[in-house]
CSV table of C-alpha atoms in Angstrom, one decimal:
chain,number,residue,atom,x,y,z
J,1,UNK,CA,-117.6,-13.4,-43.0
J,2,UNK,CA,-117.9,-17.2,-43.2
J,3,UNK,CA,-118.5,-18.7,-46.6
J,4,UNK,CA,-118.3,-15.3,-48.1
J,5,UNK,CA,-122.0,-14.6,-47.6
J,6,UNK,CA,-123.5,-11.2,-48.1
J,7,UNK,CA,-125.9,-9.6,-45.7
J,8,UNK,CA,-126.6,-6.5,-47.8
J,9,UNK,CA,-130.2,-7.4,-48.9
J,10,UNK,CA,-131.6,-10.1,-46.6
J,11,UNK,CA,-135.1,-11.2,-47.3
J,12,UNK,CA,-137.1,-12.8,-44.5
J,13,UNK,CA,-140.2,-14.4,-45.8
J,14,UNK,CA,-142.9,-17.0,-45.3
J,15,UNK,CA,-146.2,-17.9,-47.1
J,16,UNK,CA,-148.3,-15.6,-44.8
J,17,UNK,CA,-146.0,-12.6,-45.4
J,18,UNK,CA,-146.6,-12.8,-49.2
J,19,UNK,CA,-150.3,-12.3,-49.1
J,20,UNK,CA,-152.0,-14.0,-52.1
J,21,UNK,CA,-148.8,-14.2,-54.2
J,22,UNK,CA,-147.0,-17.5,-54.0
J,23,UNK,CA,-143.9,-17.4,-51.8
J,24,UNK,CA,-141.8,-19.1,-54.5
J,25,UNK,CA,-142.7,-16.3,-57.0
J,26,UNK,CA,-141.7,-13.6,-54.6
J,27,UNK,CA,-138.4,-15.2,-53.8
J,28,UNK,CA,-137.6,-15.8,-57.5
J,29,UNK,CA,-138.3,-12.2,-58.3
J,30,UNK,CA,-136.4,-10.9,-55.3
J,31,UNK,CA,-133.4,-12.9,-56.3
J,32,UNK,CA,-133.6,-11.4,-59.8
J,33,UNK,CA,-133.5,-8.0,-58.1
J,34,UNK,CA,-130.4,-8.8,-56.1
J,35,UNK,CA,-131.4,-10.3,-52.8
J,36,UNK,CA,-128.3,-11.7,-51.2
J,37,UNK,CA,-129.8,-14.0,-48.6
J,38,UNK,CA,-133.2,-15.5,-47.9
J,39,UNK,CA,-134.5,-16.7,-44.5
J,40,UNK,CA,-137.6,-18.9,-44.5
J,41,UNK,CA,-139.7,-18.0,-41.4
J,42,UNK,CA,-142.8,-20.1,-41.1
J,43,UNK,CA,-145.1,-20.3,-38.1
J,44,UNK,CA,-148.0,-22.6,-37.4
J,45,UNK,CA,-147.3,-25.0,-40.2
J,46,UNK,CA,-146.6,-28.7,-40.0
J,47,UNK,CA,-143.1,-30.1,-40.3
J,48,UNK,CA,-144.0,-31.6,-43.6
J,49,UNK,CA,-145.2,-28.3,-44.9
J,50,UNK,CA,-142.1,-26.6,-43.6
J,51,UNK,CA,-139.9,-29.2,-45.4
J,52,UNK,CA,-141.7,-28.9,-48.7
J,53,UNK,CA,-141.5,-25.1,-48.7
J,54,UNK,CA,-137.8,-25.1,-47.7
J,55,UNK,CA,-137.1,-27.6,-50.4
J,56,UNK,CA,-138.8,-25.4,-53.0
J,57,UNK,CA,-136.8,-22.4,-52.0
J,58,UNK,CA,-133.6,-24.4,-52.0
J,59,UNK,CA,-134.2,-25.3,-55.6
J,60,UNK,CA,-134.7,-21.7,-56.5
J,61,UNK,CA,-131.8,-20.3,-54.5
J,62,UNK,CA,-129.0,-22.9,-55.1
J,63,UNK,CA,-128.5,-22.1,-58.8
J,64,UNK,CA,-128.2,-18.4,-58.0
J,65,UNK,CA,-125.7,-19.0,-55.1
J,66,UNK,CA,-128.0,-17.3,-52.6
J,67,UNK,CA,-127.9,-18.9,-49.1
J,68,UNK,CA,-131.0,-20.3,-47.6
J,69,UNK,CA,-131.4,-19.7,-43.9
J,70,UNK,CA,-134.1,-21.5,-41.9
J,71,UNK,CA,-135.7,-19.8,-38.9
J,72,UNK,CA,-135.6,-21.8,-35.7
J,73,UNK,CA,-136.0,-25.3,-37.2
J,74,UNK,CA,-132.6,-27.0,-37.3
J,75,UNK,CA,-134.1,-30.3,-38.3
J,76,UNK,CA,-135.6,-28.7,-41.4
J,77,UNK,CA,-132.3,-26.9,-42.2
J,78,UNK,CA,-130.4,-30.2,-42.0
J,79,UNK,CA,-133.0,-32.1,-44.0
J,80,UNK,CA,-132.9,-29.7,-47.0
J,81,UNK,CA,-129.2,-28.8,-46.9
J,82,UNK,CA,-129.8,-25.2,-46.0
J,83,UNK,CA,-126.7,-23.0,-45.5
J,84,UNK,CA,-127.7,-21.9,-42.0
J,85,UNK,CA,-130.3,-21.2,-39.3
J,86,UNK,CA,-131.5,-18.1,-37.5
J,87,UNK,CA,-132.5,-18.5,-33.9
J,88,UNK,CA,-134.1,-16.2,-31.3
J,89,UNK,CA,-133.5,-15.9,-27.6
J,90,UNK,CA,-136.1,-18.5,-26.8
J,91,UNK,CA,-135.0,-21.0,-29.5
J,92,UNK,CA,-132.3,-23.6,-29.4
J,93,UNK,CA,-129.1,-22.2,-27.7
J,94,UNK,CA,-126.4,-21.2,-30.2
J,95,UNK,CA,-123.8,-23.6,-28.9
J,96,UNK,CA,-126.1,-26.6,-29.6
J,97,UNK,CA,-127.2,-25.2,-32.9
J,98,UNK,CA,-123.5,-24.9,-33.9
J,99,UNK,CA,-122.8,-28.4,-32.8
J,100,UNK,CA,-125.7,-29.7,-34.9
J,101,UNK,CA,-125.2,-27.6,-37.9
J,102,UNK,CA,-121.4,-27.8,-38.1
J,103,UNK,CA,-118.6,-25.2,-38.3
J,104,UNK,CA,-119.4,-24.1,-41.9
J,105,UNK,CA,-123.0,-23.2,-41.2
J,106,UNK,CA,-124.2,-19.6,-41.1
J,107,UNK,CA,-125.9,-19.0,-37.7
J,108,UNK,CA,-127.7,-15.8,-36.9
J,109,UNK,CA,-129.2,-14.6,-33.6
J,110,UNK,CA,-131.9,-12.1,-32.8
J,111,UNK,CA,-131.2,-9.5,-30.1
J,112,UNK,CA,-133.9,-8.2,-27.8
J,113,UNK,CA,-131.8,-6.3,-25.2
J,114,UNK,CA,-128.4,-4.6,-24.7
J,115,UNK,CA,-127.4,-7.3,-22.3
J,116,UNK,CA,-128.0,-10.0,-24.9
J,117,UNK,CA,-125.8,-8.1,-27.4
J,118,UNK,CA,-123.0,-8.1,-24.8
J,119,UNK,CA,-123.5,-11.8,-24.1
J,120,UNK,CA,-123.4,-12.6,-27.8
J,121,UNK,CA,-119.7,-11.4,-27.9
J,122,UNK,CA,-118.7,-14.8,-26.5
J,123,UNK,CA,-121.0,-16.8,-28.8
J,124,UNK,CA,-120.0,-18.5,-32.1
J,125,UNK,CA,-122.5,-16.7,-34.3
J,126,UNK,CA,-122.0,-15.2,-37.8
J,127,UNK,CA,-124.3,-12.2,-37.6
J,128,UNK,CA,-126.8,-10.5,-35.3
J,129,UNK,CA,-130.3,-9.2,-36.0
J,130,UNK,CA,-130.7,-5.8,-34.4
J,131,UNK,CA,-134.2,-4.5,-34.1
J,132,UNK,CA,-136.8,-3.7,-34.5
J,133,UNK,CA,-135.5,-0.4,-35.7
J,134,UNK,CA,-139.1,0.8,-36.1
J,135,UNK,CA,-142.5,-0.6,-35.1
J,136,UNK,CA,-143.5,-3.6,-37.2
J,137,UNK,CA,-146.6,-5.7,-37.7
J,138,UNK,CA,-144.7,-8.8,-38.9
J,139,UNK,CA,-143.7,-9.9,-35.4
J,140,UNK,CA,-146.4,-9.4,-32.8
J,141,UNK,CA,-144.1,-9.9,-29.7
J,142,UNK,CA,-141.3,-7.6,-30.7
J,143,UNK,CA,-139.5,-5.6,-28.2
J,144,UNK,CA,-139.5,-1.8,-27.9
J,145,UNK,CA,-138.4,-0.2,-31.3
J,146,UNK,CA,-134.7,1.0,-31.2
J,147,UNK,CA,-134.9,3.9,-33.6
J,148,UNK,CA,-131.7,5.1,-35.2
J,149,UNK,CA,-130.1,6.0,-31.9
J,150,UNK,CA,-130.8,2.7,-30.3
J,151,UNK,CA,-129.6,0.8,-33.4
J,152,UNK,CA,-126.3,2.8,-33.4
J,153,UNK,CA,-125.8,2.1,-29.7
J,154,UNK,CA,-126.2,-1.7,-30.1
J,155,UNK,CA,-124.1,-1.8,-33.2
J,156,UNK,CA,-121.2,-0.2,-31.4
J,157,UNK,CA,-121.5,-2.9,-28.7
J,158,UNK,CA,-120.7,-5.8,-30.9
J,159,UNK,CA,-117.9,-7.2,-33.1
J,160,UNK,CA,-120.4,-9.4,-35.0
J,161,UNK,CA,-121.7,-8.4,-38.4
J,162,UNK,CA,-125.3,-7.1,-37.9
J,163,UNK,CA,-128.4,-6.5,-39.9
J,164,UNK,CA,-131.1,-3.9,-39.2
J,165,UNK,CA,-134.6,-5.3,-39.1
J,166,UNK,CA,-138.0,-3.9,-38.4
J,167,UNK,CA,-140.0,-1.8,-41.0
J,168,UNK,CA,-136.7,-1.1,-42.8
J,169,UNK,CA,-137.2,0.5,-46.2
J,170,UNK,CA,-135.1,2.1,-48.9
J,171,UNK,CA,-135.8,5.5,-47.4
J,172,UNK,CA,-133.7,4.7,-44.3
J,173,UNK,CA,-131.2,2.3,-45.8
J,174,UNK,CA,-128.4,4.7,-46.3
J,175,UNK,CA,-128.8,6.1,-42.8
J,176,UNK,CA,-128.6,2.6,-41.3
J,177,UNK,CA,-125.5,1.8,-43.3
J,178,UNK,CA,-123.9,5.0,-42.0
J,179,UNK,CA,-124.6,3.8,-38.5
J,180,UNK,CA,-122.8,0.5,-39.1
J,181,UNK,CA,-125.4,-1.9,-40.5
J,182,UNK,CA,-123.9,-4.6,-42.6
J,183,UNK,CA,-127.2,-5.2,-44.3
J,184,UNK,CA,-130.9,-4.8,-44.2
J,185,UNK,CA,-133.3,-7.6,-43.2
J,186,UNK,CA,-136.7,-6.9,-44.8
J,187,UNK,CA,-140.1,-8.6,-44.9
J,188,UNK,CA,-142.9,-6.3,-46.2
J,189,UNK,CA,-140.6,-4.0,-48.2
J,190,UNK,CA,-140.2,-6.9,-50.7
J,191,UNK,CA,-143.0,-9.4,-49.9
J,192,UNK,CA,-145.7,-6.8,-50.2
J,193,UNK,CA,-144.2,-4.8,-53.0
J,194,UNK,CA,-146.0,-4.7,-56.3
J,195,UNK,CA,-142.7,-5.6,-58.0
J,196,UNK,CA,-140.4,-7.6,-55.6
J,197,UNK,CA,-137.5,-7.5,-58.1
J,198,UNK,CA,-137.7,-3.7,-58.3
J,199,UNK,CA,-138.0,-3.4,-54.6
J,200,UNK,CA,-134.9,-5.5,-54.0
J,201,UNK,CA,-132.9,-3.4,-56.5
J,202,UNK,CA,-134.0,-0.2,-54.8
J,203,UNK,CA,-133.0,-1.4,-51.4
J,204,UNK,CA,-129.6,-2.4,-52.7
J,205,UNK,CA,-129.1,0.9,-54.4
J,206,UNK,CA,-130.2,2.9,-51.4
J,207,UNK,CA,-128.0,0.9,-49.1
J,208,UNK,CA,-125.0,1.6,-51.3
J,209,UNK,CA,-125.7,5.4,-51.1
J,210,UNK,CA,-124.3,5.9,-47.6
J,211,UNK,CA,-125.6,9.0,-45.9
J,212,UNK,CA,-123.2,11.2,-43.9
């Protein structure tokens, strides 16, 4: 994979997903626990707020060598020197995102349908987000949950590295790895955990224990 990045434990977070705890504190603890990538996903905030938050996370993540991915906002990613962006099906097209971000950027793309997975085979993306695996409250407009069977089907349809997302926990981590997941993209499992560092460690440990 480009730039040697690691999808194993991929935290997706924003201020609202962390409840009353500061986002920066959650991210710092998660990195201590072994999170390998962090995506900043903010909705309904001003551009200035998005920039300030992204800059704060960049200062936390850079010394640890953990890539910062910005959801949707390519302008914010460029402004703070983020390692990449993650886009959805209604966001900026991948070819334009690649042109703006450059050949070394990490670009991820969310999948909502089987047809989109097949179409993505011709796109210059670095990983796909396959989900939701299970029903989730973190994204109100999500598509029908895939379950293990649906995740396995879509994973077999693509050559791209892929992360499982959607109410993913340590309990199902090994099973998802056995079905081809290259990593776990999590929100609540870390952001809402009493101890985000411990939660990250448990997710990594569970993912390493592949189930037959």
